[in-house]
CSV table of C-alpha atoms and ligand atoms in Angstrom, one decimal:
chain,number,residue,atom,x,y,z
A,11,UNK,CA,-60.2,-18.1,-55.6
A,12,UNK,CA,-60.4,-15.7,-52.7
A,13,UNK,CA,-57.8,-13.0,-52.7
A,14,UNK,CA,-57.2,-9.7,-50.9
A,15,UNK,CA,-58.0,-6.8,-53.1
A,16,UNK,CA,-56.3,-3.5,-52.2
A,17,UNK,CA,-59.0,-1.6,-54.1
A,18,UNK,CA,-61.8,-2.8,-51.9
A,19,UNK,CA,-59.6,-3.6,-48.8
A,20,UNK,CA,-61.3,-7.0,-48.6
A,21,UNK,CA,-60.6,-10.6,-49.2
A,22,UNK,CA,-63.0,-11.4,-52.0
A,23,UNK,CA,-63.9,-13.9,-54.7
A,24,UNK,CA,-61.7,-13.3,-57.8
A,25,UNK,CA,-63.2,-14.0,-61.2
A,26,UNK,CA,-61.5,-13.0,-64.5
A,27,UNK,CA,-63.4,-11.2,-67.2
A,28,UNK,CA,-63.0,-14.1,-69.7
A,29,UNK,CA,-63.7,-17.5,-68.1
A,30,UNK,CA,-60.5,-19.5,-67.4
A,31,UNK,CA,-58.1,-16.8,-68.6
A,32,UNK,CA,-56.3,-14.3,-66.3
A,33,UNK,CA,-54.6,-11.3,-67.6
A,34,UNK,CA,-51.9,-10.5,-65.1
A,35,UNK,CA,-49.7,-7.4,-65.0
A,36,UNK,CA,-46.7,-7.3,-62.7
A,37,UNK,CA,-44.5,-4.2,-62.4
A,38,UNK,CA,-40.9,-5.2,-63.2
A,39,UNK,CA,-37.6,-3.9,-61.9
A,40,UNK,CA,-35.8,-0.7,-62.6
A,41,UNK,CA,-32.5,-2.1,-63.9
A,42,UNK,CA,-30.0,0.3,-62.4
A,43,UNK,CA,-28.6,-2.2,-59.9
A,44,UNK,CA,-29.1,-5.7,-58.6
A,45,UNK,CA,-32.5,-6.5,-57.0
A,46,UNK,CA,-32.3,-6.7,-53.2
A,47,UNK,CA,-33.9,-9.7,-51.5
A,48,UNK,CA,-36.9,-7.5,-50.6
A,49,UNK,CA,-37.6,-6.9,-54.3
A,50,UNK,CA,-37.2,-10.6,-54.8
A,51,UNK,CA,-39.8,-11.4,-52.1
A,52,UNK,CA,-42.4,-9.5,-54.2
A,53,UNK,CA,-41.5,-11.4,-57.3
A,54,UNK,CA,-41.8,-14.7,-55.4
A,55,UNK,CA,-45.3,-13.7,-54.1
A,56,UNK,CA,-46.3,-12.9,-57.7
A,57,UNK,CA,-44.9,-16.3,-58.8
A,58,UNK,CA,-47.0,-18.1,-56.2
A,59,UNK,CA,-50.1,-16.1,-57.4
A,60,UNK,CA,-49.4,-17.1,-61.1
A,61,UNK,CA,-48.8,-20.8,-60.2
A,62,UNK,CA,-51.7,-20.9,-57.7
A,63,UNK,CA,-54.0,-19.7,-60.5
A,64,UNK,CA,-52.5,-22.3,-62.8
A,65,UNK,CA,-53.0,-25.0,-60.2
A,66,UNK,CA,-56.7,-24.0,-60.2
A,67,UNK,CA,-56.6,-24.5,-64.0
A,68,UNK,CA,-56.6,-20.9,-65.1
A,69,UNK,CA,-54.5,-19.9,-68.1
A,70,UNK,CA,-52.4,-17.0,-67.0
A,71,UNK,CA,-51.1,-14.3,-69.5
A,72,UNK,CA,-48.5,-12.5,-67.5
A,73,UNK,CA,-46.8,-9.3,-68.6
A,74,UNK,CA,-43.9,-7.6,-67.0
A,75,UNK,CA,-42.1,-4.4,-67.9
A,76,UNK,CA,-38.4,-3.7,-67.5
A,77,UNK,CA,-37.9,0.0,-66.5
A,78,UNK,CA,-34.8,1.3,-68.3
A,79,UNK,CA,-35.9,4.9,-68.5
A,80,UNK,CA,-37.8,7.6,-66.6
A,81,UNK,CA,-37.6,6.4,-63.0
A,82,UNK,CA,-36.3,9.0,-60.6
A,83,UNK,CA,-34.9,8.2,-57.1
A,84,UNK,CA,-38.2,9.4,-55.8
A,85,UNK,CA,-41.3,7.7,-57.2
A,86,UNK,CA,-43.0,11.2,-57.4
A,87,UNK,CA,-40.7,12.3,-60.3
A,88,UNK,CA,-38.2,14.1,-58.1
A,89,UNK,CA,-34.6,13.4,-57.4
A,90,UNK,CA,-32.1,11.9,-59.8
A,91,UNK,CA,-32.6,9.6,-62.7
A,92,UNK,CA,-31.9,6.1,-61.3
A,93,UNK,CA,-30.4,4.8,-64.5
A,94,UNK,CA,-28.0,7.8,-64.9
A,95,UNK,CA,-27.0,7.4,-61.3
A,96,UNK,CA,-26.2,3.7,-61.9
A,97,UNK,CA,-24.3,4.5,-65.1
A,98,UNK,CA,-22.2,7.1,-63.3
A,99,UNK,CA,-21.5,4.8,-60.4
A,100,UNK,CA,-20.0,2.2,-62.7
A,101,UNK,CA,-18.5,4.4,-65.4
A,102,UNK,CA,-20.7,2.7,-68.0
A,103,UNK,CA,-23.4,3.9,-70.4
A,104,UNK,CA,-27.1,3.7,-69.4
A,105,UNK,CA,-27.6,1.0,-72.1
A,106,UNK,CA,-24.8,-1.1,-70.7
A,107,UNK,CA,-26.2,-0.8,-67.2
A,108,UNK,CA,-29.7,-1.7,-68.4
A,109,UNK,CA,-28.5,-4.8,-70.3
A,110,UNK,CA,-26.3,-6.0,-67.4
A,111,UNK,CA,-28.9,-5.6,-64.7
A,112,UNK,CA,-31.7,-7.0,-66.8
A,113,UNK,CA,-29.7,-10.2,-67.2
A,114,UNK,CA,-28.8,-10.2,-63.5
A,115,UNK,CA,-32.5,-9.9,-62.7
A,116,UNK,CA,-33.5,-12.7,-65.0
A,117,UNK,CA,-30.8,-14.9,-63.6
A,118,UNK,CA,-32.1,-14.3,-60.0
A,119,UNK,CA,-35.6,-15.1,-61.1
A,120,UNK,CA,-34.4,-18.4,-62.6
A,121,UNK,CA,-32.4,-19.3,-59.5
A,122,UNK,CA,-35.5,-18.7,-57.4
A,123,UNK,CA,-37.6,-21.0,-59.7
A,124,UNK,CA,-39.7,-18.0,-60.6
A,125,UNK,CA,-41.6,-18.7,-63.9
A,126,UNK,CA,-40.5,-16.2,-66.6
A,127,UNK,CA,-43.5,-14.0,-67.5
A,128,UNK,CA,-44.8,-14.8,-71.0
A,129,UNK,CA,-44.2,-11.2,-72.1
A,130,UNK,CA,-41.3,-9.1,-70.7
A,131,UNK,CA,-41.0,-5.7,-72.4
A,132,UNK,CA,-38.4,-3.0,-72.0
A,133,UNK,CA,-40.0,0.4,-71.3
A,134,UNK,CA,-37.7,2.1,-73.9
A,135,UNK,CA,-39.2,-0.1,-76.7
A,136,UNK,CA,-42.7,1.3,-76.6
A,137,UNK,CA,-42.3,5.1,-76.9
A,138,UNK,CA,-44.9,5.4,-79.7
A,139,UNK,CA,-47.5,3.7,-77.5
A,140,UNK,CA,-46.9,6.3,-74.7
A,141,UNK,CA,-47.0,9.2,-77.2
A,142,UNK,CA,-50.3,8.0,-78.6
A,143,UNK,CA,-51.8,7.7,-75.1
A,144,UNK,CA,-50.5,11.1,-74.1
A,145,UNK,CA,-51.9,12.8,-77.2
A,146,UNK,CA,-55.3,11.4,-76.4
A,147,UNK,CA,-55.1,12.5,-72.8
A,148,UNK,CA,-54.1,16.0,-74.0
A,149,UNK,CA,-57.0,16.0,-76.4
A,150,UNK,CA,-59.5,15.1,-73.6
A,151,UNK,CA,-58.0,17.6,-71.2
A,152,UNK,CA,-56.7,15.0,-68.7
A,153,UNK,CA,-53.2,16.4,-69.4
A,154,UNK,CA,-51.6,19.7,-69.9
A,155,UNK,CA,-48.4,21.1,-71.2
A,156,UNK,CA,-46.2,23.2,-68.9
A,157,UNK,CA,-42.8,24.5,-69.5
A,158,UNK,CA,-42.2,21.9,-72.3
A,159,UNK,CA,-43.3,19.0,-70.1
A,160,UNK,CA,-46.6,17.1,-70.3
A,161,UNK,CA,-48.4,16.5,-66.9
A,162,UNK,CA,-51.4,14.5,-65.9
A,163,UNK,CA,-54.0,16.7,-64.1
A,164,UNK,CA,-55.1,14.5,-61.1
A,165,UNK,CA,-58.1,16.8,-60.4
A,166,UNK,CA,-59.6,15.4,-63.6
A,167,UNK,CA,-59.3,11.8,-62.6
A,168,UNK,CA,-62.3,9.9,-61.3
A,169,UNK,CA,-61.7,8.8,-57.7
A,170,UNK,CA,-57.9,9.5,-57.9
A,171,UNK,CA,-57.4,8.4,-54.2
A,172,UNK,CA,-59.5,5.2,-54.4
A,173,UNK,CA,-56.6,2.7,-54.4
A,174,UNK,CA,-54.7,4.2,-51.5
A,175,UNK,CA,-57.9,4.8,-49.6
A,176,UNK,CA,-56.3,8.0,-48.1
A,177,UNK,CA,-57.2,11.6,-48.4
A,178,UNK,CA,-54.8,14.1,-50.1
A,179,UNK,CA,-53.7,15.8,-46.9
A,180,UNK,CA,-52.6,12.5,-45.3
A,181,UNK,CA,-50.8,11.5,-48.5
A,182,UNK,CA,-49.1,14.8,-48.7
A,183,UNK,CA,-47.8,14.4,-45.2
A,184,UNK,CA,-46.7,10.8,-45.9
A,185,UNK,CA,-44.7,11.8,-49.0
A,186,UNK,CA,-43.6,15.3,-48.0
A,187,UNK,CA,-40.0,14.4,-48.2
A,188,UNK,CA,-40.3,12.9,-51.7
A,189,UNK,CA,-42.6,15.4,-53.4
A,190,UNK,CA,-40.3,18.0,-54.7
A,191,UNK,CA,-41.6,21.5,-55.5
A,192,UNK,CA,-42.1,21.5,-59.2
A,193,UNK,CA,-43.4,24.9,-60.3
A,194,UNK,CA,-44.6,23.6,-63.5
A,195,UNK,CA,-47.2,21.4,-61.9
A,196,UNK,CA,-50.7,22.7,-61.1
A,197,UNK,CA,-51.2,20.3,-58.2
A,198,UNK,CA,-48.4,18.6,-56.1
A,199,UNK,CA,-49.7,15.2,-57.1
A,200,UNK,CA,-49.8,15.9,-60.9
A,201,UNK,CA,-47.3,13.7,-62.5
A,202,UNK,CA,-45.1,13.8,-65.6
A,203,UNK,CA,-46.1,11.9,-68.7
A,204,UNK,CA,-43.4,13.3,-70.9
A,205,UNK,CA,-40.4,15.4,-70.0
A,206,UNK,CA,-38.5,17.6,-72.4
A,207,UNK,CA,-36.9,19.9,-69.8
A,208,UNK,CA,-34.7,17.4,-68.2
A,209,UNK,CA,-32.7,18.4,-65.1
A,210,UNK,CA,-30.0,16.0,-66.3
A,211,UNK,CA,-27.8,17.3,-69.1
A,212,UNK,CA,-26.4,13.9,-69.9
A,213,UNK,CA,-29.8,12.2,-70.2
A,214,UNK,CA,-28.9,9.3,-72.6
A,215,UNK,CA,-32.2,7.9,-73.7
A,216,UNK,CA,-34.3,10.6,-75.5
A,217,UNK,CA,-36.8,10.4,-78.3
A,218,UNK,CA,-38.5,12.8,-80.6
A,219,UNK,CA,-42.2,13.6,-79.7
A,220,UNK,CA,-44.9,16.2,-80.6
A,221,UNK,CA,-43.7,18.1,-77.5
A,222,UNK,CA,-40.0,18.1,-78.3
A,223,UNK,CA,-37.1,15.7,-77.7
A,224,UNK,CA,-37.5,14.0,-74.3
A,225,UNK,CA,-38.4,10.9,-72.4
A,226,UNK,CA,-41.5,9.4,-70.8
A,227,UNK,CA,-42.5,9.5,-67.2
A,228,UNK,CA,-42.1,6.2,-65.2
A,229,UNK,CA,-45.9,5.6,-64.6
A,230,UNK,CA,-47.0,5.8,-68.3
A,231,UNK,CA,-44.6,2.9,-69.1
A,232,UNK,CA,-46.7,0.4,-67.2
A,233,UNK,CA,-50.0,1.7,-68.5
A,234,UNK,CA,-48.6,1.7,-72.0
A,235,UNK,CA,-47.2,-1.9,-71.9
A,236,UNK,CA,-50.3,-3.2,-70.2
A,237,UNK,CA,-52.6,-1.7,-72.8
A,238,UNK,CA,-50.4,-2.8,-75.7
A,239,UNK,CA,-50.1,-6.4,-74.5
A,240,UNK,CA,-53.3,-7.1,-72.5
A,241,UNK,CA,-55.8,-4.9,-74.3
A,242,UNK,CA,-58.4,-2.7,-72.6
A,243,UNK,CA,-58.6,-4.6,-69.3
A,244,UNK,CA,-56.2,-6.2,-66.8
A,245,UNK,CA,-57.6,-8.8,-64.4
A,246,UNK,CA,-55.1,-8.5,-61.6
A,247,UNK,CA,-52.3,-5.9,-61.3
A,248,UNK,CA,-49.4,-6.6,-58.9
A,249,UNK,CA,-46.5,-4.9,-57.2
A,250,UNK,CA,-45.1,-4.3,-53.8
A,251,UNK,CA,-47.0,-2.2,-51.3
A,252,UNK,CA,-44.8,0.9,-51.9
A,253,UNK,CA,-46.2,0.9,-55.5
A,254,UNK,CA,-49.8,1.7,-54.3
A,255,UNK,CA,-49.0,5.4,-54.1
A,256,UNK,CA,-48.1,7.1,-56.3
A,257,UNK,CA,-47.2,4.5,-59.0
A,258,UNK,CA,-50.4,2.4,-59.2
A,259,UNK,CA,-52.6,5.3,-58.3
A,260,UNK,CA,-51.2,7.1,-61.3
A,261,UNK,CA,-51.4,4.0,-63.6
A,262,UNK,CA,-55.1,3.8,-62.8
A,263,UNK,CA,-55.7,7.6,-63.5
A,264,UNK,CA,-54.0,7.6,-66.9
A,265,UNK,CA,-55.2,4.2,-68.1
A,266,UNK,CA,-58.8,5.0,-67.3
A,267,UNK,CA,-58.4,8.5,-68.8
A,268,UNK,CA,-57.0,7.0,-71.9
A,269,UNK,CA,-59.4,4.1,-72.2
A,270,UNK,CA,-62.5,5.9,-71.0
A,271,UNK,CA,-63.7,3.1,-68.7
A,272,UNK,CA,-62.6,1.3,-65.5
A,273,UNK,CA,-59.4,-0.7,-66.1
A,274,UNK,CA,-58.4,-3.1,-63.4
A,275,UNK,CA,-60.7,-4.2,-60.6
A,276,UNK,CA,-58.2,-6.4,-58.6
A,277,UNK,CA,-55.0,-5.1,-57.1
A,278,UNK,CA,-52.5,-7.5,-55.4
A,279,UNK,CA,-49.7,-6.1,-53.3
A,280,UNK,CA,-46.9,-7.9,-51.6
A,281,UNK,CA,-45.8,-6.7,-48.1
A,282,UNK,CA,-42.2,-5.6,-47.7
A,283,UNK,CA,-39.3,-7.6,-46.4
A,284,UNK,CA,-37.2,-5.3,-44.2
A,285,UNK,CA,-33.8,-5.7,-42.6
A,286,UNK,CA,-33.1,-5.0,-38.9
A,287,UNK,CA,-33.1,-1.3,-39.6
A,288,UNK,CA,-36.7,-1.4,-40.6
A,289,UNK,CA,-36.3,-1.0,-44.3
A,290,UNK,CA,-34.3,-2.4,-47.1
A,291,UNK,CA,-32.1,-0.1,-49.2
A,292,UNK,CA,-29.5,-0.3,-52.0
A,293,UNK,CA,-27.6,2.7,-51.0
A,294,UNK,CA,-24.9,0.8,-49.0
A,295,UNK,CA,-22.2,-0.9,-51.1
A,296,UNK,CA,-22.9,-4.3,-49.7
A,297,UNK,CA,-26.7,-4.6,-49.7
A,298,UNK,CA,-28.7,-7.8,-49.3
A,299,UNK,CA,-28.8,-9.3,-52.8
A,300,UNK,CA,-29.2,-13.0,-53.7
A,301,UNK,CA,-25.5,-13.4,-54.4
A,302,UNK,CA,-24.7,-12.3,-50.9
A,303,UNK,CA,-26.8,-15.1,-49.5
A,304,UNK,CA,-25.2,-17.6,-51.9
A,305,UNK,CA,-21.7,-16.5,-50.8
A,306,UNK,CA,-22.7,-17.3,-47.3
A,307,UNK,CA,-23.7,-20.8,-48.2
A,308,UNK,CA,-27.5,-20.4,-48.6
A,309,UNK,CA,-29.2,-21.6,-51.8
A,310,UNK,CA,-31.8,-19.3,-53.5
A,311,UNK,CA,-34.4,-21.9,-52.7
A,312,UNK,CA,-33.6,-21.6,-49.0
A,313,UNK,CA,-34.6,-18.0,-49.3
A,314,UNK,CA,-37.7,-18.9,-51.3
A,315,UNK,CA,-38.7,-21.3,-48.5
A,316,UNK,CA,-38.0,-18.6,-45.9
A,317,UNK,CA,-40.5,-16.3,-47.7
A,318,UNK,CA,-43.1,-19.0,-48.2
A,319,UNK,CA,-43.3,-19.6,-44.5
A,320,UNK,CA,-45.0,-16.2,-44.1
A,321,UNK,CA,-48.1,-14.8,-45.6
A,322,UNK,CA,-47.4,-12.4,-48.5
A,323,UNK,CA,-49.4,-9.7,-46.8
A,324,UNK,CA,-47.4,-9.7,-43.6
A,325,UNK,CA,-44.3,-7.6,-43.3
A,326,UNK,CA,-41.3,-9.8,-42.8
A,327,UNK,CA,-38.0,-9.1,-41.1
A,328,UNK,CA,-34.9,-10.6,-42.6
A,329,UNK,CA,-32.4,-12.3,-40.3
A,330,UNK,CA,-29.7,-15.0,-40.9
A,331,UNK,CA,-31.1,-16.9,-37.9
A,332,UNK,CA,-34.5,-17.2,-39.6
A,333,UNK,CA,-32.8,-18.1,-42.8
A,334,UNK,CA,-30.8,-20.9,-41.0
A,335,UNK,CA,-34.0,-22.3,-39.7
A,336,UNK,CA,-35.6,-22.3,-43.2
A,337,UNK,CA,-32.5,-23.9,-44.7
A,338,UNK,CA,-32.3,-26.7,-42.2
A,339,UNK,CA,-36.1,-27.4,-42.4
A,340,UNK,CA,-35.9,-27.5,-46.2
A,341,UNK,CA,-33.0,-29.9,-46.2
A,342,UNK,CA,-34.8,-32.2,-43.8
A,343,UNK,CA,-38.0,-32.0,-45.7
A,344,UNK,CA,-36.2,-32.8,-49.0
A,345,UNK,CA,-34.5,-35.8,-47.4
A,346,UNK,CA,-37.8,-37.2,-46.1
A,347,UNK,CA,-39.4,-36.8,-49.5
A,348,UNK,CA,-36.5,-38.3,-51.4
A,349,UNK,CA,-36.5,-41.4,-49.1
A,350,UNK,CA,-40.0,-42.2,-50.2
A,351,UNK,CA,-40.3,-45.4,-52.2
A,352,UNK,CA,-41.6,-44.8,-55.7
A,353,UNK,CA,-43.1,-48.2,-56.0
A,354,UNK,CA,-46.8,-49.0,-55.9
A,355,UNK,CA,-49.9,-47.3,-57.2
A,356,UNK,CA,-51.3,-43.9,-56.5
A,357,UNK,CA,-54.4,-44.1,-54.3
A,358,UNK,CA,-56.6,-41.7,-56.3
A,359,UNK,CA,-59.2,-41.1,-53.6
A,360,UNK,CA,-56.6,-39.9,-51.1
A,361,UNK,CA,-54.7,-38.1,-53.8
A,362,UNK,CA,-57.8,-36.1,-54.8
A,363,UNK,CA,-58.6,-35.3,-51.2
A,364,UNK,CA,-55.2,-33.7,-50.6
A,365,UNK,CA,-55.2,-31.9,-53.9
A,366,UNK,CA,-58.5,-30.2,-52.9
A,367,UNK,CA,-57.1,-29.2,-49.5
A,368,UNK,CA,-54.1,-27.7,-51.3
A,369,UNK,CA,-56.4,-25.9,-53.7
A,370,UNK,CA,-58.3,-24.5,-50.7
A,371,UNK,CA,-55.0,-23.2,-49.2
A,372,UNK,CA,-54.4,-21.4,-52.6
A,373,UNK,CA,-57.9,-20.1,-52.6
A,374,UNK,CA,-57.5,-18.9,-49.0
A,375,UNK,CA,-55.7,-15.7,-50.1
A,376,UNK,CA,-52.6,-17.7,-51.1
A,377,UNK,CA,-51.9,-19.1,-47.7
A,378,UNK,CA,-48.4,-20.5,-48.4
A,379,UNK,CA,-47.8,-21.5,-44.7
A,380,UNK,CA,-51.0,-23.7,-45.0
A,381,UNK,CA,-49.7,-25.2,-48.3
A,382,UNK,CA,-46.4,-26.2,-46.5
A,383,UNK,CA,-48.4,-27.6,-43.6
A,384,UNK,CA,-50.2,-29.9,-46.1
A,385,UNK,CA,-46.9,-31.2,-47.4
A,386,UNK,CA,-46.0,-32.2,-43.8
A,387,UNK,CA,-49.5,-33.7,-43.3
A,388,UNK,CA,-49.1,-35.8,-46.3
A,389,UNK,CA,-45.7,-37.1,-45.1
A,390,UNK,CA,-47.2,-37.9,-41.7
A,391,UNK,CA,-50.3,-39.6,-43.0
A,392,UNK,CA,-50.0,-43.3,-42.1
A,393,UNK,CA,-52.9,-44.2,-44.3
A,394,UNK,CA,-51.3,-43.5,-47.6
A,395,UNK,CA,-48.5,-45.2,-49.4
A,396,UNK,CA,-45.2,-43.6,-50.4
A,397,UNK,CA,-46.0,-43.5,-54.1
A,398,UNK,CA,-49.2,-41.4,-53.4
A,399,UNK,CA,-47.2,-39.1,-51.1
A,400,UNK,CA,-44.5,-38.6,-53.6
A,401,UNK,CA,-46.9,-37.8,-56.5
A,402,UNK,CA,-48.9,-35.4,-54.3
A,403,UNK,CA,-45.8,-33.5,-53.2
A,404,UNK,CA,-44.6,-33.4,-56.8
A,405,UNK,CA,-47.9,-31.8,-57.7
A,406,UNK,CA,-47.8,-29.3,-54.9
A,407,UNK,CA,-44.3,-28.3,-56.0
A,408,UNK,CA,-45.7,-27.0,-59.2
A,409,UNK,CA,-46.7,-24.1,-57.0
A,410,UNK,CA,-44.1,-24.1,-54.2
A,411,UNK,CA,-41.2,-24.6,-56.6
A,412,UNK,CA,-38.8,-25.8,-54.0
A,413,UNK,CA,-37.4,-28.7,-56.0
A,414,UNK,CA,-38.8,-31.0,-53.3
A,415,UNK,CA,-38.8,-34.1,-55.6
A,416,UNK,CA,-35.7,-33.5,-57.6
A,417,UNK,CA,-33.3,-36.3,-56.7
A,418,UNK,CA,-30.3,-35.0,-58.6
A,419,UNK,CA,-31.0,-31.7,-56.9
A,420,UNK,CA,-30.2,-33.1,-53.5
A,421,UNK,CA,-26.9,-34.5,-54.8
A,422,UNK,CA,-26.1,-31.1,-56.1
A,423,UNK,CA,-27.0,-29.4,-52.8
A,424,UNK,CA,-24.9,-31.9,-50.9
A,425,UNK,CA,-21.9,-31.3,-53.2
A,426,UNK,CA,-22.3,-27.5,-52.9
A,427,UNK,CA,-22.5,-27.8,-49.1
A,428,UNK,CA,-19.3,-30.0,-49.1
A,429,UNK,CA,-17.4,-27.5,-51.2
A,430,UNK,CA,-18.6,-24.6,-48.9
A,431,UNK,CA,-17.5,-26.4,-45.7
A,432,UNK,CA,-14.1,-27.3,-47.2
A,433,UNK,CA,-13.6,-23.7,-48.2
A,434,UNK,CA,-14.4,-22.6,-44.7
A,435,UNK,CA,-12.1,-25.2,-43.1
A,436,UNK,CA,-9.3,-24.0,-45.3
A,437,UNK,CA,-9.9,-20.3,-44.3
A,438,UNK,CA,-9.9,-21.3,-40.7
A,439,UNK,CA,-6.7,-23.2,-41.1
A,440,UNK,CA,-5.1,-20.2,-42.7
A,441,UNK,CA,-6.4,-17.9,-39.9
A,442,UNK,CA,-4.8,-20.4,-37.3
A,443,UNK,CA,-1.5,-20.4,-39.2
A,444,UNK,CA,-1.4,-16.7,-39.0
A,445,UNK,CA,-2.4,-16.9,-35.3
A,446,UNK,CA,-5.7,-15.1,-35.9
A,447,UNK,CA,-7.6,-17.2,-33.4
A,448,UNK,CA,-10.5,-14.8,-33.2
A,449,UNK,CA,-11.2,-15.3,-36.9
A,450,UNK,CA,-10.7,-19.1,-36.6
A,451,UNK,CA,-13.2,-19.2,-33.7
A,452,UNK,CA,-15.6,-17.0,-35.7
A,453,UNK,CA,-15.6,-19.5,-38.6
A,454,UNK,CA,-16.1,-22.4,-36.3
A,455,UNK,CA,-19.2,-20.7,-34.8
A,456,UNK,CA,-20.4,-19.5,-38.1
A,457,UNK,CA,-20.6,-23.1,-39.2
A,458,UNK,CA,-22.0,-24.3,-35.9
A,459,UNK,CA,-24.9,-21.9,-36.4
A,460,UNK,CA,-25.6,-23.8,-39.7
A,461,UNK,CA,-25.5,-27.1,-37.7
A,462,UNK,CA,-22.1,-28.0,-39.0
A,463,UNK,CA,-19.7,-29.1,-36.3
A,464,UNK,CA,-16.0,-29.1,-36.8
A,465,UNK,CA,-13.8,-31.7,-35.1
A,466,UNK,CA,-10.0,-31.1,-35.0
A,467,UNK,CA,-8.2,-34.4,-35.2
A,468,UNK,CA,-4.5,-35.3,-35.5
A,469,UNK,CA,-5.1,-36.0,-39.2
A,470,UNK,CA,-6.8,-32.6,-39.8
A,471,UNK,CA,-10.3,-31.1,-39.4
A,472,UNK,CA,-13.3,-33.2,-40.1
A,473,UNK,CA,-17.0,-32.1,-39.9
A,474,UNK,CA,-20.4,-33.5,-39.2
A,475,UNK,CA,-23.8,-32.1,-40.0
A,476,UNK,CA,-25.9,-32.3,-36.8
A,477,UNK,CA,-29.7,-32.5,-36.8
B,17,LIG,P1,-38.0,-1.4,-58.1
B,17,LIG,O1,-36.9,-2.1,-58.8
B,17,LIG,O2,-37.5,-0.4,-57.1
B,17,LIG,O3,-39.0,-0.7,-59.1
B,17,LIG,O4,-38.8,-2.4,-57.3
B,17,LIG,C1,-39.2,-3.7,-57.8
B,17,LIG,C2,-40.3,-4.3,-57.0
B,17,LIG,O5,-39.9,-4.5,-55.6
B,17,LIG,C3,-41.6,-3.4,-56.8
B,17,LIG,O6,-42.7,-4.2,-57.0
B,17,LIG,C4,-41.5,-2.9,-55.4
B,17,LIG,O7,-42.8,-2.6,-55.0
B,17,LIG,C5,-40.9,-4.0,-54.7
B,17,LIG,N1,-40.2,-3.7,-53.4
B,17,LIG,C6,-39.4,-2.6,-53.2
B,17,LIG,N2,-38.9,-2.7,-51.9
B,17,LIG,C7,-39.4,-3.8,-51.4
B,17,LIG,C8,-39.2,-4.5,-50.1
B,17,LIG,N3,-38.4,-4.0,-49.1
B,17,LIG,N4,-39.8,-5.7,-49.9
B,17,LIG,C9,-40.6,-6.2,-50.9
B,17,LIG,N5,-40.8,-5.7,-52.1
B,17,LIG,C10,-40.2,-4.5,-52.3
B,18,LIG,ZN1,-45.5,-0.4,-62.8
């Protein structure tokens, strides 16, 4: 398996420490709001990584944290507490917010056919682990106490800047806006391991500790959960590119300080999905979440297909035009696959040949576009029978997870499309009745962009789906 490693900045051969078993750690969401589709792109890329490894016969032990405490609006411990902000926004408790958005996240994952990690752990459930690690770091002088808080001293870390590959001056310029002056720190990049002097009076989640009542910093949560559930080593650690600095940099510093040896040699980072403004944010009321796409008539798997057409290391710009193209191509692809006859025998020579090409696409730094091309190549291949084609695509779909071979799924999709169009026709009729012809035309064009043509007849409006 060849994979890009952020640590070495190269595509290189990946080998786990124990043959055949991959210990995979993936940073999870901060559950203060719904995930935006950018966040979901990262989880889709990680899902392809897990399933790609499984296709190559590795056993994958995947761990994910759920951050329900300690994450500030700035990743460098500054700003407001994200969970408190969420609770205030909705007039609920932090616990209610955490539970609600954890469920929403898991539901998004399911809709996107993302395999649920074997181990999902709430950050707030492992306080004793963080305390034990922090005590050891204090003992070994990697950490210091200042004004009631415990900080990690980055000057003590070996190669603190190795993951980002940048020097401190450049990093300081890059994060100037987010690194708040904290007089308690010795160095601007030192980071909080435990806070007792919270800026937030109404901090809800607090625990007793040797340094007073307080709460853990965001970074220690991932190191703690990774060490507790995966042991002394992680084979691949994942996240979005924004996690490289400071989050993953700090995870390496504290995990290695605690363990006393190098911790994870392979770092996998998904590039961002941005909207037309150049970034993706949750600050506007109506941000791009999965349910917004669903309300507009797209299925979560249309979005998954849209993501898979690009390489996980390329920044992607979201647009409804591109999503329309993905939706239409996926529908056509599914129809072709579902029209294949299931009779006959699998031609095992041809089957094996295509399975190895697919494995090569996985090994080629998870080239999802190449994987999709192989699906089309199989369909076009005049030398193989339908049964072989169907079984091959069924096998590829263990990685792509686009429900390519699920017959009942197509019926469900057709039914959903029918209901969506009928709802739109009704809305258009109401607009016409109230003489809002601009809205009526808008709805007609909105549907046309999705290849749905309306025909007004004497008996009412009918529709056709055009290819
Ligand atoms: P958060 O819930 O903010 O901790 O982020 C969850 C995951 O989404 C992290 O792995 C981030 O690196 C990733 N992420 C954040 N913004 C984007 C984006 N625009 N595109 C892709 N991934 C993102
Ligand atoms: Zn993390």
